[in-house]
């Protein structure tokens, strides 16, 4: 990256390095851990004693790590966010912008003015009212320890209309300036702020504070803004500051080369009172990240971001320049112990780093990493690829490998403790607002959430500009699935001989390291086989799945389904095949089924069995009757140890960094020679060569690569010799995980830092001789190999140890054991049961090794136990080894859950007459969700369900309601509480427990019934019901005229004696009946069985509503309930249900009459029968009740 003039944001051109290929411009203080000299970085021996001396494993995401799902968050409409601070769940974000934009909204829409600073809720992403007015760029935001103040620094002159030069304090709640606090900082700007209860420290690029000379550092009293004596000095600007936990030191980072007149390259610890340099804090002795002053290149390196948790200080570094003399020594991130400053770990990911935040378990950085193979992430790609977000363990889990780019530009941090990285890689689209062309510039967090801010314009191809949130527990669960689907995924390749095998390139996932691959057959609903494989965007291997049930002669359609740990999936295109019963020789079958892209059986075979191209065979190669393996290609080839003893491929092929090559050989030579390699020519001595496996004079095997022009050859050699006259099987593999030589099925040499050969190399595979070994390490006396070579094959990806062992066993005629494991434990204390389901005749299992997927291992059968420290999905591997040394491995995923935390039951209740309403919204489940609610009502009736429920009691009294909740993992909790219910006093009520033959007589409460329409004999009372006999076209209204009410709730039960086919009948309730009219709410029992509610004012129909889910059958009884309320504007609401079923919770239909009957009136019952109806119908009415609502 290149630097602008000090403190500025004006772009200036330049390149990151000679090999970067990417123009960089703009702000020159990126976060990072940049290593910048060709020498190995000195590291105290004690710092690495407690960690494994191997690369830290790349980890699967656990429940402590955010997913890659971007969560809706307020955006900015243009500009950028430079700094963030968090108080509780409120994030304060400052930078350069004039408007906030609603979450996910398009540019220019849903805008809310904000003046270079805003606040949002990190749990919801919602914009908060906090809205100070700041007239310039904000580059530092920090909170006071008690959270009451927000300090801002930058380049500005006014805040909320008042004069404030480059520094101000705001009320965290209102955004108002803190009264009585008005320091002024003169210079280019304040870029870093850190506070204690008594002092607030600022850093940046300035010359005075409160009109007193200061050089880039100053401190003020929090009480009144008075300048404190604290006055360190630096030669260049300060970009970040924190107060170390415990307040023993102020830690500062920036692009300075000296502090207090002494060399201090980018990082310093200062006494919080005197301002003196604290030389006992050790980190600056290791992290030296500035451009030396003598170089006269101002600000070519620096420390961009600093943060801390309870035990460590974390920083990020950036660097630029073409040689170590112009650079700092760290691109990436570091962790230093609180108190001592001892380096805990370094992640030397090339490409500058910016923001950093730690949860105490997980450390997040923003960056533009283009290679990080030393920490087990991606190597440099052929076309440089940047990623902008990383997640690491807070602890050291291994050691860094030496980078392949420690060539005078980058420092060599090999052997330094390293964190493990997590496989979490959301996609950011870079922005241009700063001139940097970057994505995230800062990170903060609270609880399960983090917030990333910067100048990005989208995340995962969705609209997130400048601010985005991520969570360890996103609503709806992790939704990022395998990235490639259908045609975007590689087409499966089929080997049709039974058992059919389908091979496909691995997929990848934004937040899962491992994917489960399932072979799906169109006539089956379940997978016919499946396997788990590490699946990374930079390390595309292949997986092969077998259909053991395929029958020769049958035609099948297969797809491959990739499934991540969260259940998200992607499916490949289908592929059709007819299963074949052809018998392919065992060894050839293994080679071809593992995806060889070149296969030279040799002997009598003079062709490549993959391309069918003719091999170029020199006259010094002769055929022998027997080779290394039997089967279809039993013959072998002898190479005579001269340039004539050679074989080369039919055509040049494009070779990648991810490959394998294997061969069988036998020799007694003491002059060594080339066994295989790639060369630029098919015959003669090639002008260039690479990927060479050769034998040294002492019989040891060496494999080497020539990564790029001018680089030294990188090679690795076995410790044992193999010129013993016996057949040996050798495989050389290279991938982003490093280089390994396997001999006779076992790893014989490895170098995990060897991850790259020549880029875009087109070469011929050459066997036996190519004439270019003299300059390679431990070069043999002879370039030509004297001995037998058989069964050469090359592959477009690195074979794994299981595949290598399978090839060796197939060549020897051995059968490897088969491993299996299972578990029924939910975790975190897991018990695994393992076994060998097959062991070859005469062999036995001599060892069993477990890899629990979290960096822990175990041994033994039949069981192994392990306690996980975090919930998550882990790939558990069992490897069994038989007495020949052959291994069988099985990998499956185990879902580990934290111990269930029991839910807490709580509910609130209310009563209305005889009805109790309950709501369990207060119930909680700290580690999951509540799956079920059960309500015991205390009256012997059936239990209720749902988070909210109602229950109507048959009689008044006190009842105990008991709530039982069950969470998603089976945990249960109960709570009981008493409710007292009582029926409201009725204005009118009638149970019809009498006999009357002419009219209905007098109601139990309210007075006499008055019939309107027809003879009195049409109304009668018997059998506990009031009846209305209705002929076709007749209408009968009975009212209780002694009652006069306006706002009422009414109900009744009713039934009809005739079946629906005999015509429509109406039964209803009457309210506000007077000379002014009435409201009649009728149940319309249609001839076709449908049931509707009709609301009328007099004879005018106001609304009609068909009740869903209800039809009338003969003998059905119903309940109708009506509420009438209001004055001139009257609202009528109604509900209807079959008698005996639960009452609907809500009114089913309502109508507001704007010209209502604004007067009290009588109440009553209505009945009528359509003129088209046949015969006579009888409506029976019971449980008539009217409540006066005032």
PDB file of C-alpha atoms in Angstrom, residues 1050-1052 1081-1083 1092-1094 1107 1118-1123 1132-1138 1143-1150:
ATOM      1  CA  UNK A1050     -74.590 -10.593  23.627  1.00  0.00           C
ATOM      2  CA  UNK A1051     -74.483 -14.336  23.064  1.00  0.00           C
ATOM      3  CA  UNK A1052     -76.761 -17.298  22.505  1.00  0.00           C
ATOM      4  CA  UNK A1081     -76.499  -9.682  13.539  1.00  0.00           C
ATOM      5  CA  UNK A1082     -77.669 -12.868  11.836  1.00  0.00           C
ATOM      6  CA  UNK A1083     -76.166 -16.296  11.360  1.00  0.00           C
ATOM      7  CA  UNK A1092     -72.061 -16.777   7.228  1.00  0.00           C
ATOM      8  CA  UNK A1093     -72.446 -13.787   9.529  1.00  0.00           C
ATOM      9  CA  UNK A1094     -74.598 -10.911   8.223  1.00  0.00           C
ATOM     10  CA  UNK A1107     -67.079 -18.206   8.325  1.00  0.00           C
ATOM     11  CA  UNK A1118     -73.830 -23.071  17.180  1.00  0.00           C
ATOM     12  CA  UNK A1119     -72.869 -20.199  19.452  1.00  0.00           C
ATOM     13  CA  UNK A1120     -73.202 -16.638  18.205  1.00  0.00           C
ATOM     14  CA  UNK A1121     -71.541 -13.773  20.076  1.00  0.00           C
ATOM     15  CA  UNK A1122     -71.936 -10.078  19.229  1.00  0.00           C
ATOM     16  CA  UNK A1123     -70.467  -6.870  20.590  1.00  0.00           C
ATOM     17  CA  UNK A1132     -70.528  -4.188  15.528  1.00  0.00           C
ATOM     18  CA  UNK A1133     -68.243  -7.229  15.977  1.00  0.00           C
ATOM     19  CA  UNK A1134     -69.232 -10.885  15.781  1.00  0.00           C
ATOM     20  CA  UNK A1135     -67.941 -14.438  15.991  1.00  0.00           C
ATOM     21  CA  UNK A1136     -69.627 -17.799  15.472  1.00  0.00           C
ATOM     22  CA  UNK A1137     -68.483 -21.324  16.277  1.00  0.00           C
ATOM     23  CA  UNK A1138     -69.903 -24.780  16.693  1.00  0.00           C
ATOM     24  CA  UNK A1143     -64.307 -20.005  21.210  1.00  0.00           C
ATOM     25  CA  UNK A1144     -62.245 -18.127  18.590  1.00  0.00           C
ATOM     26  CA  UNK A1145     -59.776 -15.784  20.265  1.00  0.00           C
ATOM     27  CA  UNK A1146     -60.576 -12.855  18.001  1.00  0.00           C
ATOM     28  CA  UNK A1147     -63.717 -11.386  16.497  1.00  0.00           C
ATOM     29  CA  UNK A1148     -64.184 -12.928  13.084  1.00  0.00           C
ATOM     30  CA  UNK A1149     -65.820  -9.921  11.463  1.00  0.00           C
ATOM     31  CA  UNK A1150     -66.495  -6.297  12.346  1.00  0.00           C
TER      32      UNK A1150
END
